Short mmCIF file of C-alpha atoms in Angstrom, two decimals:
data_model
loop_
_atom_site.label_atom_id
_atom_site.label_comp_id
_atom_site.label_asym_id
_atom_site.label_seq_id
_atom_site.Cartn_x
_atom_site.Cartn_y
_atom_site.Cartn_z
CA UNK A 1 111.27 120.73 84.72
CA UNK A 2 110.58 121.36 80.90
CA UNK A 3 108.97 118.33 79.46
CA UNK A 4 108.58 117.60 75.69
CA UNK A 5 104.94 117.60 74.55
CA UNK A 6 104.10 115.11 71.93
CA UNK A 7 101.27 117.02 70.42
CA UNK A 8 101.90 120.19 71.16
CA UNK A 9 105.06 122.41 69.68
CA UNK A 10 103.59 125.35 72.09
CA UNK A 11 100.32 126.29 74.08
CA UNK A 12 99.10 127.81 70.39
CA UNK A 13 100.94 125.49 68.01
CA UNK A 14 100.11 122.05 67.20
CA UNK A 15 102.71 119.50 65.32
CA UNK A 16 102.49 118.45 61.76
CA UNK A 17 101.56 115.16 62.50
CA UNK A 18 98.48 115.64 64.92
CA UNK A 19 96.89 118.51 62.95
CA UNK A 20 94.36 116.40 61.58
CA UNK A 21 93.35 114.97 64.66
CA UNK A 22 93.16 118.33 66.29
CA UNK A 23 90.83 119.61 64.43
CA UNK A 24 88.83 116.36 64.68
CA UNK A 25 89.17 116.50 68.85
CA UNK A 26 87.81 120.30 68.56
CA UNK A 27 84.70 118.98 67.57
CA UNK A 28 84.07 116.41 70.08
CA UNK A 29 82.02 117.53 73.04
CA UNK A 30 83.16 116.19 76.43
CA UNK A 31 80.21 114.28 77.36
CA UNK A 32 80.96 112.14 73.87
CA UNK A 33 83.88 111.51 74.72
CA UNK A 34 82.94 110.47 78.45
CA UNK A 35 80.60 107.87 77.00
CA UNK A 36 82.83 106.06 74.81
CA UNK A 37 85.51 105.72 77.55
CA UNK A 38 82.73 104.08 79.34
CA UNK A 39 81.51 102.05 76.66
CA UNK A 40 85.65 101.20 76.24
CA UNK A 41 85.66 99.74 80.16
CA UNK A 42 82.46 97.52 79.72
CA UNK A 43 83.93 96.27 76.51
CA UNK A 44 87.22 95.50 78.12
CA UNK A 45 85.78 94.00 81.36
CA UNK A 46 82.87 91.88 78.67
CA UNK A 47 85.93 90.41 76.80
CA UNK A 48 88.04 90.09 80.48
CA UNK A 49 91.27 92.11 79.31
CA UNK A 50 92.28 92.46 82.85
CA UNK A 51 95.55 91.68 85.05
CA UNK A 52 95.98 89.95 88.62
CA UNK A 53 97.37 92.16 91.11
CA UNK A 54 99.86 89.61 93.44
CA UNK A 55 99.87 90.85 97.03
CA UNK A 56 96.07 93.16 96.41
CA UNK A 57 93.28 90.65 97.83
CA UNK A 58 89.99 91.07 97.70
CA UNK A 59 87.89 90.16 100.90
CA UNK A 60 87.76 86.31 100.38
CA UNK A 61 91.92 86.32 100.62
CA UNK A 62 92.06 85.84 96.73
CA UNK A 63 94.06 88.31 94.28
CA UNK A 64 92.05 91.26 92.68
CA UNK A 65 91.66 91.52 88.67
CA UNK A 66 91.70 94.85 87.79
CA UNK A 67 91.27 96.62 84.48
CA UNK A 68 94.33 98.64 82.84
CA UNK A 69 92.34 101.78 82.35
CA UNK A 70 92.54 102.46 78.30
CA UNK A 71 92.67 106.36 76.97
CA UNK A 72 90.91 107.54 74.01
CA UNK A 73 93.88 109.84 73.11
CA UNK A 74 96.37 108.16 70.73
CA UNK A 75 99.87 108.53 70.68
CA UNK A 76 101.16 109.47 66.74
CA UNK A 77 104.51 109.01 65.51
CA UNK A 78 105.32 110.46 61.96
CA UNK A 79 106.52 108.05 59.55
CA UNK A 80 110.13 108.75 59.42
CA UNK A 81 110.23 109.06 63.16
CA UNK A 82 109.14 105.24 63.62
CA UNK A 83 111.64 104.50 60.85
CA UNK A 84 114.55 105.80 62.06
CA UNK A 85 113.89 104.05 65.92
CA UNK A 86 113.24 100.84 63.81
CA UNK A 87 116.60 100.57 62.81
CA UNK A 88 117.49 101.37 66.16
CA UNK A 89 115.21 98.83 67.80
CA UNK A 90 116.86 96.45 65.37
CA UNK A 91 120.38 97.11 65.70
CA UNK A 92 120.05 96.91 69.48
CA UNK A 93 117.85 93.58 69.86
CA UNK A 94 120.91 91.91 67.20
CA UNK A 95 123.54 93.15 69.44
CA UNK A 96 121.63 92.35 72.34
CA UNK A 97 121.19 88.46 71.24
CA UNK A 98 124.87 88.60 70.15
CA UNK A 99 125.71 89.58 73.09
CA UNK A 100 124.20 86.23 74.44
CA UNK A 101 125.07 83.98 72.01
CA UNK A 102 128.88 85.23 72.73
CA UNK A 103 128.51 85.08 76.55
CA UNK A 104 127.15 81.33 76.39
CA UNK A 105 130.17 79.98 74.03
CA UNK A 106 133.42 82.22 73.62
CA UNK A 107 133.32 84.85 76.01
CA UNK A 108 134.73 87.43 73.49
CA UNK A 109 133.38 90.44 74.86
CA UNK A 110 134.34 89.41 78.54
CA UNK A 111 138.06 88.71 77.34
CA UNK A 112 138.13 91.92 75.66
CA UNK A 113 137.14 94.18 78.94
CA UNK A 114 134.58 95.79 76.79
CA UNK A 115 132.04 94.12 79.49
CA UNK A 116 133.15 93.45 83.18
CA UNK A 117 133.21 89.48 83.52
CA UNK A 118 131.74 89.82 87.69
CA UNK A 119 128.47 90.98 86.78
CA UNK A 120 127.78 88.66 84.26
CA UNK A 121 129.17 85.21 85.74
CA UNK A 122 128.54 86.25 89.26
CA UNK A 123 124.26 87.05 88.12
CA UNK A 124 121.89 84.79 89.52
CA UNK A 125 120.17 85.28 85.46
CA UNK A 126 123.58 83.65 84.54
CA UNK A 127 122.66 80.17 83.52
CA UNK A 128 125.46 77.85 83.41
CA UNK A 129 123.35 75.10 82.44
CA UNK A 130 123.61 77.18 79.15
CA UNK A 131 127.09 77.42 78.59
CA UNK A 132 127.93 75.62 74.90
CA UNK A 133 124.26 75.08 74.05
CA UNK A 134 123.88 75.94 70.50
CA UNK A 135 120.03 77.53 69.96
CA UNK A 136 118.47 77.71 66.68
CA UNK A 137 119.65 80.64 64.36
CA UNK A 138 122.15 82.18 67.70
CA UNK A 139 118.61 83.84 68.52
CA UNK A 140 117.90 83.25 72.10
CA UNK A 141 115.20 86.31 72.93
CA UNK A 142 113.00 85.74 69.47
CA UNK A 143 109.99 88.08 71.61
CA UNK A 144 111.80 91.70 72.89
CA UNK A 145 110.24 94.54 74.14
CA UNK A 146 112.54 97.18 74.52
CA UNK A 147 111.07 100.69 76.57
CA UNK A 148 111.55 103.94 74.96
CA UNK A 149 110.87 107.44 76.20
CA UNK A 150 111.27 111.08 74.81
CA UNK A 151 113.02 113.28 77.08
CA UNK A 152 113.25 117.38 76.30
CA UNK A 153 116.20 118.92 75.11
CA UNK A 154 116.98 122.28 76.40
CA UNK A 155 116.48 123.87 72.93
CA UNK A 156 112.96 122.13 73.54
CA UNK A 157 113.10 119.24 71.09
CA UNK A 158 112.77 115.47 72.28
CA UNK A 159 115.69 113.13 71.84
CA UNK A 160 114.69 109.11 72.46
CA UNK A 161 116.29 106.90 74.89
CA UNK A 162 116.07 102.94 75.46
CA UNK A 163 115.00 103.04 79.20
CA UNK A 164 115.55 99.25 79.09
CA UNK A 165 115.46 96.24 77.61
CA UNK A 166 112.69 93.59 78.58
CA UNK A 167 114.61 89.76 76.99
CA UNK A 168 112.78 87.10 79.15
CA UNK A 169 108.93 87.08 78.88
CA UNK A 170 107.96 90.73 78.04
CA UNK A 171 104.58 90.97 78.15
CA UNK A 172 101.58 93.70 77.04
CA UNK A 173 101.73 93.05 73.30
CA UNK A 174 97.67 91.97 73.75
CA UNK A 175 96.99 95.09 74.83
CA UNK A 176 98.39 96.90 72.29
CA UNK A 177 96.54 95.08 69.83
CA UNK A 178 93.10 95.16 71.94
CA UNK A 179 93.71 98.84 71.97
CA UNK A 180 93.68 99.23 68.40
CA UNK A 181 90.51 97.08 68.00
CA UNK A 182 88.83 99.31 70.48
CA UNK A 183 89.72 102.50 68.74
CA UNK A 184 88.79 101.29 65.28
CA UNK A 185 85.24 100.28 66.74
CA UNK A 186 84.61 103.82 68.86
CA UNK A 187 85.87 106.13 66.05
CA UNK A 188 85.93 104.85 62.67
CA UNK A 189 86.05 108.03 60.85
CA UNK A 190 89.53 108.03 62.39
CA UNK A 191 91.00 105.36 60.37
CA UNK A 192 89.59 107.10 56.75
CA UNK A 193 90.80 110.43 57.74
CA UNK A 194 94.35 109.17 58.78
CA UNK A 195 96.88 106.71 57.40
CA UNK A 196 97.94 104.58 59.93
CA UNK A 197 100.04 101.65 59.99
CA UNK A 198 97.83 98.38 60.84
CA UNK A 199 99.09 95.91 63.94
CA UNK A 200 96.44 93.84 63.49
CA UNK A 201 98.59 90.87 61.69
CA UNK A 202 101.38 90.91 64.61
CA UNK A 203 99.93 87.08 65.73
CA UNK A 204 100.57 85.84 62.40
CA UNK A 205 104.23 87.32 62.17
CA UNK A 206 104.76 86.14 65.74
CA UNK A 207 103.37 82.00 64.78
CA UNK A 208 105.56 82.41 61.41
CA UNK A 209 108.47 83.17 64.11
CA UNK A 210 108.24 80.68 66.04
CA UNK A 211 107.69 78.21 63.30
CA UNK A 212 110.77 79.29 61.52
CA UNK A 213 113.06 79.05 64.44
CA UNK A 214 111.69 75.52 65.15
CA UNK A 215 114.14 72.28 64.98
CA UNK A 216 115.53 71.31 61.59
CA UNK A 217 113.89 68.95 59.91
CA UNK A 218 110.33 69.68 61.12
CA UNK A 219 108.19 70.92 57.87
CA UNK A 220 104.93 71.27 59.61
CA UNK A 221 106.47 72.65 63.45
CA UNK A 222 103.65 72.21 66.67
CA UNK A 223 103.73 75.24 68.58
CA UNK A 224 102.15 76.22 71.74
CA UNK A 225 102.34 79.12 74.23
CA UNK A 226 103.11 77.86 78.07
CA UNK A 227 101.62 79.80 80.91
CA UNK A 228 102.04 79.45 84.44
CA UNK A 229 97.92 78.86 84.67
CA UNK A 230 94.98 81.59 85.06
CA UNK A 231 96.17 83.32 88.35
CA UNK A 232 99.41 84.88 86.68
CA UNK A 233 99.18 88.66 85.97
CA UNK A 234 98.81 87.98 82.40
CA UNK A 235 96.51 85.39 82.08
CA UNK A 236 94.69 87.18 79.83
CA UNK A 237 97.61 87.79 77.37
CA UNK A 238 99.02 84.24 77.28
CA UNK A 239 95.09 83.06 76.44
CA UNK A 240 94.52 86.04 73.92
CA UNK A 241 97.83 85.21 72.00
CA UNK A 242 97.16 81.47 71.79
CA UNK A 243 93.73 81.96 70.29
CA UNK A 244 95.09 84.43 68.17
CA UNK A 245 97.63 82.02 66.55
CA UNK A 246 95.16 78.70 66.65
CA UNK A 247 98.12 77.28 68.65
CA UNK A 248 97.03 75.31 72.59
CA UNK A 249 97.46 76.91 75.52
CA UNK A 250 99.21 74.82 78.00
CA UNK A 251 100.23 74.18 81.51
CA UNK A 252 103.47 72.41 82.61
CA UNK A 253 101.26 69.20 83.40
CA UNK A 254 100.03 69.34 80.24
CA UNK A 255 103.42 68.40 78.54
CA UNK A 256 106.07 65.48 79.20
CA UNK A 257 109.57 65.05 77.84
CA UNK A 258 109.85 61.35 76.61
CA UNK A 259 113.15 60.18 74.56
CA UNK A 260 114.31 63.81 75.19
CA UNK A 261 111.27 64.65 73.33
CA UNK A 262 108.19 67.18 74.52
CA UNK A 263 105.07 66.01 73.91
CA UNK A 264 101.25 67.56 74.55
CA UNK A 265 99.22 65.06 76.18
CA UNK A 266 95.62 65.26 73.88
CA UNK A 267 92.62 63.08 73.62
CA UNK A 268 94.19 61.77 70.53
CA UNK A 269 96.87 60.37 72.49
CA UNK A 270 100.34 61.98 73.00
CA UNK A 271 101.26 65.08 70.25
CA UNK A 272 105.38 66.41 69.74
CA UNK A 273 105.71 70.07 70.66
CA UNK A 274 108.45 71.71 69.03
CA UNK A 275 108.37 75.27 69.62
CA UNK A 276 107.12 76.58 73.33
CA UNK A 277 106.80 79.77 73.88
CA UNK A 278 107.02 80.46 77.41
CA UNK A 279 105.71 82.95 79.82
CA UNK A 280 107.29 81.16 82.70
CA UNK A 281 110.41 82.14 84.22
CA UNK A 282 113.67 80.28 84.32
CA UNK A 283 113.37 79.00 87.63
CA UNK A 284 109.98 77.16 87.20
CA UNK A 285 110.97 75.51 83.86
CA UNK A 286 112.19 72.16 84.56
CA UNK A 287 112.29 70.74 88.15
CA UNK A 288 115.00 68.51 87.39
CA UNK A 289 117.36 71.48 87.05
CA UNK A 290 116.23 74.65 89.01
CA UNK A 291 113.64 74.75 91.59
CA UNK A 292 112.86 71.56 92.25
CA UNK A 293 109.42 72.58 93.96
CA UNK A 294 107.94 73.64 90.87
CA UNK A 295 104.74 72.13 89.85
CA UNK A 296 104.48 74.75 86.65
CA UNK A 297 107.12 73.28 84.20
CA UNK A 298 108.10 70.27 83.02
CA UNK A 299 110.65 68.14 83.97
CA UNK A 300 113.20 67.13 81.49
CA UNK A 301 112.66 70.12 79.00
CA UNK A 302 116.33 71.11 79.35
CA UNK A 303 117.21 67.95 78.22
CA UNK A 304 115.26 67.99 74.75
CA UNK A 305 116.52 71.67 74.62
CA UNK A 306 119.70 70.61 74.63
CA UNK A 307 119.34 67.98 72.39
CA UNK A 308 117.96 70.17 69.95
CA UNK A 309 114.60 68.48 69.95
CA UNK A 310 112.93 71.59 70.90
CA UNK A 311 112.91 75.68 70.50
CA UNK A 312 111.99 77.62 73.41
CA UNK A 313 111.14 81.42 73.24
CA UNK A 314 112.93 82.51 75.01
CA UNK A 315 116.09 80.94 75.36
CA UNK A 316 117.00 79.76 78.98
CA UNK A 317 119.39 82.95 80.57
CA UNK A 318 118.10 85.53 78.76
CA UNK A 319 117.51 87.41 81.68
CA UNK A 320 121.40 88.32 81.58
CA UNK A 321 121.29 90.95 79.08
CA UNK A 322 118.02 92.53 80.25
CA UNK A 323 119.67 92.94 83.80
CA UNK A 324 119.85 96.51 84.68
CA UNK A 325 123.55 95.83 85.68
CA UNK A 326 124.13 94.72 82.19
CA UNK A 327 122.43 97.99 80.91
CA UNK A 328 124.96 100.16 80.53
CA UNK A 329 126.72 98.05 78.42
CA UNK A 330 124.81 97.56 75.46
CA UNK A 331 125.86 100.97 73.30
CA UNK A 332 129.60 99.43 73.73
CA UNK A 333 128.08 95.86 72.51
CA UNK A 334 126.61 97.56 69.16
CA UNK A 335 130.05 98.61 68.30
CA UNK A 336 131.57 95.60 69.45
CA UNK A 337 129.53 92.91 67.81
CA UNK A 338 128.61 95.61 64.66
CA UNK A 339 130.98 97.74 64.25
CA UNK A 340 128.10 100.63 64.28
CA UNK A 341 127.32 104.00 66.73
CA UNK A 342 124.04 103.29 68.44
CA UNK A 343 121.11 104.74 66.58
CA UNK A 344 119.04 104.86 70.25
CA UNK A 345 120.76 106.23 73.22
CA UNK A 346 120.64 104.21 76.82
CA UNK A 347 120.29 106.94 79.61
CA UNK A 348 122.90 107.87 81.20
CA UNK A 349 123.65 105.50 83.91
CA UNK A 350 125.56 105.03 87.01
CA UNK A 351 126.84 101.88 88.62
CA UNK A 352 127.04 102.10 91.83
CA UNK A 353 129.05 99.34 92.15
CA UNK A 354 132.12 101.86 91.11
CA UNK A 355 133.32 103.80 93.55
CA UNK A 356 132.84 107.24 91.78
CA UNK A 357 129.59 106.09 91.01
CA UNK A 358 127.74 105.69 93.97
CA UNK A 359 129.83 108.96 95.76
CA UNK A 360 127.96 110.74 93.19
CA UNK A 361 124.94 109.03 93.62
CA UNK A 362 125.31 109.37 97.55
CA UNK A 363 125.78 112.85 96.85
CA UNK A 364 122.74 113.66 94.58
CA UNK A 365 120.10 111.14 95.87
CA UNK A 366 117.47 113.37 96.05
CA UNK A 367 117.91 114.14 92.53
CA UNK A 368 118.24 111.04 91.22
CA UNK A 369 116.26 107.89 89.68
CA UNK A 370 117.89 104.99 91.92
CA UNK A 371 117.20 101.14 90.94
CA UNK A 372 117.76 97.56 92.03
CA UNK A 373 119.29 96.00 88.96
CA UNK A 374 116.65 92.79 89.30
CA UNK A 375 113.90 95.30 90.03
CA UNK A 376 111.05 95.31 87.45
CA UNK A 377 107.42 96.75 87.37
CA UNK A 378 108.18 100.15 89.13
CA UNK A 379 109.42 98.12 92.25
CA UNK A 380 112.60 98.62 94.28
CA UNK A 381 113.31 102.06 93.39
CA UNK A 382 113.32 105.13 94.60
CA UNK A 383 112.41 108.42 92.78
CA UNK A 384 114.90 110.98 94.37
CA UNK A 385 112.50 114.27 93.41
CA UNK A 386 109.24 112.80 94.37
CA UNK A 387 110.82 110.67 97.34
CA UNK A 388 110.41 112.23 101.55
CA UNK A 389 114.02 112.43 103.41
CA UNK A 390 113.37 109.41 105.02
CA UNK A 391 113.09 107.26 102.32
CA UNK A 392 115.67 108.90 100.88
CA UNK A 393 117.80 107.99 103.77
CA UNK A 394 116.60 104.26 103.81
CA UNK A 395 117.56 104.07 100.17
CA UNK A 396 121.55 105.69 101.49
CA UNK A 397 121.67 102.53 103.64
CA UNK A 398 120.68 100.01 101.19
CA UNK A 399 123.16 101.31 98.61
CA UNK A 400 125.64 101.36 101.32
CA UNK A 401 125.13 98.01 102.19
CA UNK A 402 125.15 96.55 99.23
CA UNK A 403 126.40 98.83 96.13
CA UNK A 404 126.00 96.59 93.42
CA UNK A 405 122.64 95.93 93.54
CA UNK A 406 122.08 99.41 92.02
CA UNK A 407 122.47 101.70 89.22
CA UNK A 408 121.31 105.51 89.36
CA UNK A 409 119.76 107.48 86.45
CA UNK A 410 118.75 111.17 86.33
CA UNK A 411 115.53 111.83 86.76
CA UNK A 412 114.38 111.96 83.33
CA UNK A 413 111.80 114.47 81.66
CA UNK A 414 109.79 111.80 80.12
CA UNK A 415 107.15 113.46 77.06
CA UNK A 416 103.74 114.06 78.01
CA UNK A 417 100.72 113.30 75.56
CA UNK A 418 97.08 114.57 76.07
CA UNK A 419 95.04 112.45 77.95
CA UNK A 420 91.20 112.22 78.87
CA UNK A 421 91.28 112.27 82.57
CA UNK A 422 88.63 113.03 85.24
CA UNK A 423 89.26 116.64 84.68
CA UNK A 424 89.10 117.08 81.06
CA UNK A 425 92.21 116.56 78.36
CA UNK A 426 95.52 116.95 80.54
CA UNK A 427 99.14 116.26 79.65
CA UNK A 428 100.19 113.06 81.73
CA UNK A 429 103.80 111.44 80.90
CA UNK A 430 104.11 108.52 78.46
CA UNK A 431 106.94 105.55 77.55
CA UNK A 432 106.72 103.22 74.25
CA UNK A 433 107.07 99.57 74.15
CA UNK A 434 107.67 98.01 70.64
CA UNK A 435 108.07 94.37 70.46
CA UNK A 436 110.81 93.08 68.35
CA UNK A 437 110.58 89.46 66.67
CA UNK A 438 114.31 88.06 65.95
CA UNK A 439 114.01 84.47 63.76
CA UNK A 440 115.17 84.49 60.03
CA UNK A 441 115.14 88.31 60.17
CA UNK A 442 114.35 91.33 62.74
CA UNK A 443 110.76 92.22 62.23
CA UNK A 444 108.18 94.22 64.26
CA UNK A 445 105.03 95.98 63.75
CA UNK A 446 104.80 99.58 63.62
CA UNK A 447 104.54 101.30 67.05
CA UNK A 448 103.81 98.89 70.37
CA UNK A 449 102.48 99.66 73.22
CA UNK A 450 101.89 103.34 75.02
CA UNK A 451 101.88 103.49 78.72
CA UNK A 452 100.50 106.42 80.50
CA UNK A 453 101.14 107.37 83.97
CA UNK A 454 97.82 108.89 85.29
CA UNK A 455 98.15 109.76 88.01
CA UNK A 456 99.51 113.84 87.19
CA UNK A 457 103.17 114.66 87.76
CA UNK A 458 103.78 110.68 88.57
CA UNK A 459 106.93 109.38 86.27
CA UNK A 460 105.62 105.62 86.65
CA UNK A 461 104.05 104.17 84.15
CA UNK A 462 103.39 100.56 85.31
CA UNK A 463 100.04 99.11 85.37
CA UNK A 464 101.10 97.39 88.59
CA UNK A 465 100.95 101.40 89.68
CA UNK A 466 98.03 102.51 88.37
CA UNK A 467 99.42 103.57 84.70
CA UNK A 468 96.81 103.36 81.28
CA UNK A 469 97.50 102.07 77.75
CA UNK A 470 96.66 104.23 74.71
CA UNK A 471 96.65 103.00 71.24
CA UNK A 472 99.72 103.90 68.94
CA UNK A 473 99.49 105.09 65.75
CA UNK A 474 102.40 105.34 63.47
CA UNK A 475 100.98 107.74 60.01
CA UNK A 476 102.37 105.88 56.64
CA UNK A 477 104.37 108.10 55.00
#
C-alpha cells in the first residue's frame, strides 16, 4: 500500500515546508536527540501528564497511569493548507450543531429523507429529555474535536478526510498544548528559525467561550469544569484546563441545584455556577433523570438546564451526531442546512444496516476497516488486513447478528511522518485532531493535536493502544 509521506515528496526530495527543519535535523546527532526525549518523559511524569488505563491494574488491583509517549518530530502544515481545512473544520462543526439544533425541535432534515429518522430516534445518544429545549445561541457541542487523516492518492498526492467527529467530551486538547511547551523548552532555536502559529492562548479563547454562551443576563458568568474525580482517564486534562482558565475544578458533590439554580458549595457559603463544562457523560449527569445510581452528577441539573438557568458544554444528546451511524450523513447535512459542497471529505462509508451494504462488506471483510457505531478509542473493530481468519470470522457473525451496529470503511492509507523511535527516525502513520470552539463565532487554534501510531505498520493511533502525541506546527504564511 502507497502511503503519503508528510515530509518527504520522495526518498531524495524533501517538501517546501520542512526544508528548514531538514537541514536543522541533519545536524543533530542521535545521542542528542536520545537525551532530550528522555529529559521530555521525566518532565512529563514531574508535571504528571499521564492517563488511567481502565481494565490495566497494577499489582495492588488499582488502574495503571501511564505516560502518552511524546515525539520530538513535529508535524508541519503550510499555511494555506491549515487554512483551507479551517473552513472546512468550520463549515462541518456549524452543520454538525445544526444538525442538532434541528433534530431536537423541527425535525426538518428527518421529514425531508435527507437523514433516515430509525437511527436517530431509535439511538440510545437520542435524548428525548431534549426535545424543545432551546440552548444558548442553537450551539449545543461549543468544544469539537473532529479527526482528520491524509490518505495517498494514486498520482501520490494526499487528499484529507474527516475520520470522525468527536461532539460529547472530546478530550487531548492538554496535550497538545503541553506538547508545544515541551518543544519550545528542548529546542528553542526552533521557534526563531520558523514561523509558527502559537496555541498557547487556546485556555483563554476556550473561558471567553464559555462565558459568552452563558445565561442572559449574567455580566460577570461563574464557570467551572466538572470531572468525574481523579481516577478518570483524563484526570490530568480536566485539572490542567481548570488551572489554566483560573476557573474550580469540581465534582458532582461539589454542586447542588436549588430554585432550579446550580450552585458551588465554597467556604464562603454557597456560589451560582452558570456555565459547566463537563467531562462527564450523559448518563451520569443528573440522577433524577438517567442513571439513577450515579454518585458523579448532580441531581436536578436538567432542571436548571431547562430553565435556562445554566449552560452546559456540551449540550445533553450530543452524542447523536458524533455516532458513527450518523456519520455518513453529515456531507448531505452541509448542503442541507448551508447550501454548500463539503470542503473536507467523510470516508467512504458503508452501513451495514443496508442490505447492499453489508453483502459487500461480507464479501470484502478481510479488506475492510469494520466498526461498532458506539465504538470509540480503537475498540470494537476489526482491521480486515491486519486481522487472522478467525477473527475475521467472529466479526461475520456479529455483523450477521446484528447489522446495524456497524459501518465498514476501506482500509485507509493514513500519511506517515518521521518519528524518533527505538531504531532511529522511521515513518510511523499519523491522524490530526483540531478542536473547534462554536459560541458567538467558530474559532480554533491553529493545528490540534497529532497522534502517532508507534508501533510500525499499526493504523491505530489511540493512546489507549499504545499511540504518541507530537507537537503541531502550522508555518504563518
Amino acid at each position: 500500500m502507497k502511503y503519503f509521506d508528510e515530509m518527504h515528496v520522495s526518498s531524495a526530495q524533501v517538501r517546501d515546508h520542512y526544508r528548514g527543519y531538514d537541514r536543522w535535523l541533519s545536524r543533530q546527532p542521535r545521542e542528542l536527540m536520545a537525551s532530550r526525549r528522555e529529559e521530555a518523559e521525566m518532565i512529563f511524569r514531574r508535571v504528571g501528564i499521564t492517563f488511567a488505563v481502565y481494565g490495566d491494574k497494577d499489582e495492588d488491583g488499582a488502574g495503571t497511569e501511564r505516560l502518552i509517549p511524546f515525539d520530538l518530530i513535529p508535524r508541519i502544515i503550510p499555511s494555506q493548507e491549515w487554512k483551507e481545512m479551517e473552513k472546512g473544520l468550520r463549515q462541518r462543526v456549524t452543520a454538525l450543531n445544526r444538525f442538532l439544533d434541528d433534530i431536537y425541535h423541527d425535525q426538518e432534515i428527518l421529514k425531508a429523507g435527507v437523514v433516515p429518522a430509525e437511527p436517530v430516534l431509535n439511538n440510545a445518544q437520542f435524548r428525548k429529555e431534549m426535545v424543545g429545549l432551546n440552548v444558548p445561541g442553537g450551539i449545543y457541542s461549543i468544544i469539537a474535536g473532529i479527526d482528520i487523516v491524509r490518505a495517498c492518492n494514486p498520482d501520490g498526492s494526499g487528499t484529507y478526510y474527516v475520520l470522525e467527529d468527536n461532539l460529547r467530551v472530546p478530550s487531548g486538547v492538554s496535550y497538545m498544548l503541553e506538547n508545544r511547551k515541551m518543544m519550545m523548552r528542548l529546542f528553542p532555536e526552533l521557534f526563531a528559525e520558523h514561523r509558527i502559529a502559537p496555541v498557547a492562548h487556546y485556555p483563554d479563547l476556550l473561558l471567553d467561550t464559555l462565558r459568552a454562551m452563558a445565561p442572559n443576563g449574567i455580566n460577570e458568568p461563574t464557570a467551572v469544569v466538572l470531572t468525574p474525580g481523579m481516577y478518570n482517564s483524563a484526570y490530568f486534562e480536566h485539572a490542567f484546563l481548570a488551572q489554566q482558565m483560573g476557573i474550580e475544578l469540581v465534582e458532582g458533590k461539589d454542586l447542588f441545584v436549588k430554585d432550579d439554580f446550580v450552585y458551588m458549595r465554597t467556604t464562603r457559603g454557597p456560589q451560582r455556577v452558570d456555565v459547566i463544562y463537563r467531562r462527564l457523560d450523559d448518563d451520569f449527569m443528573d440522577p433524577e433523570v438517567f442513571r439513577k445510581d450515579s454518585s458523579l452528577g448532580v441531581a436536578g441539573l436538567l432542571r436548571a438546564y431547562r430553565a435556562g438557568n445554566v449552560t452546559l458544554a456540551n449540550a445533553f444528546g450530543t452524542g447523536i451526531a458524533d455516532d458513527k451511524s450518523i456519520y455518513p450523513y453529515v456531507p448531505k447535512m452541509i448542503e442541507f442546512y448551508l447550501g454548500e459542497k463539503p470542503i473536507l471529505q467523510n470516508v467512504p462509508t458503508y452501513i451495514c444496516r443496508d442490505k447492499d451494504d453489508l453483502q459487500y462488506t461480507l464479501d470484502h471483510l478481510k479488506d475492510l476497516v469494520v466498526k461498532e457505531v458506539h465504538g470509540a478509542g480503537g475498540y470494537g473493530m476489526l482491521v480486515g488486513p491486519a486481522s487472522t481468519q478467525a477473527e475475521i470470522e467472529a466479526f461475520r457473525q456479529a455483523l450477521l447478528a446484528n447489522p446495524s451496529n456497524y459501518i465498514a470503511q476501506p482500509t485507509l492509507s493514513l500519511s506517515t511522518c518521521p518519528t524518533f523511535v527505538e531504531s532511529g527516525i522511521a515513518p510511523r502513520h499519523i491522524d490530526l485532531r483540531p478542536f473547534v470552539l462554536s459560541g458567538k463565532t467558530v474559532q480554533m487554534v491553529p493545528g490540534g493535536l497529532t497522534r502517532v501510531a508507534l508501533k510500525e505498520g499499526s493504523l491505530v493511533v489511540n493512546s489507549s493502544q499504545g499511540g504518541g502525541t507530537k507537537d503541531t506546527w502550522v508555518l504563518e504564511g
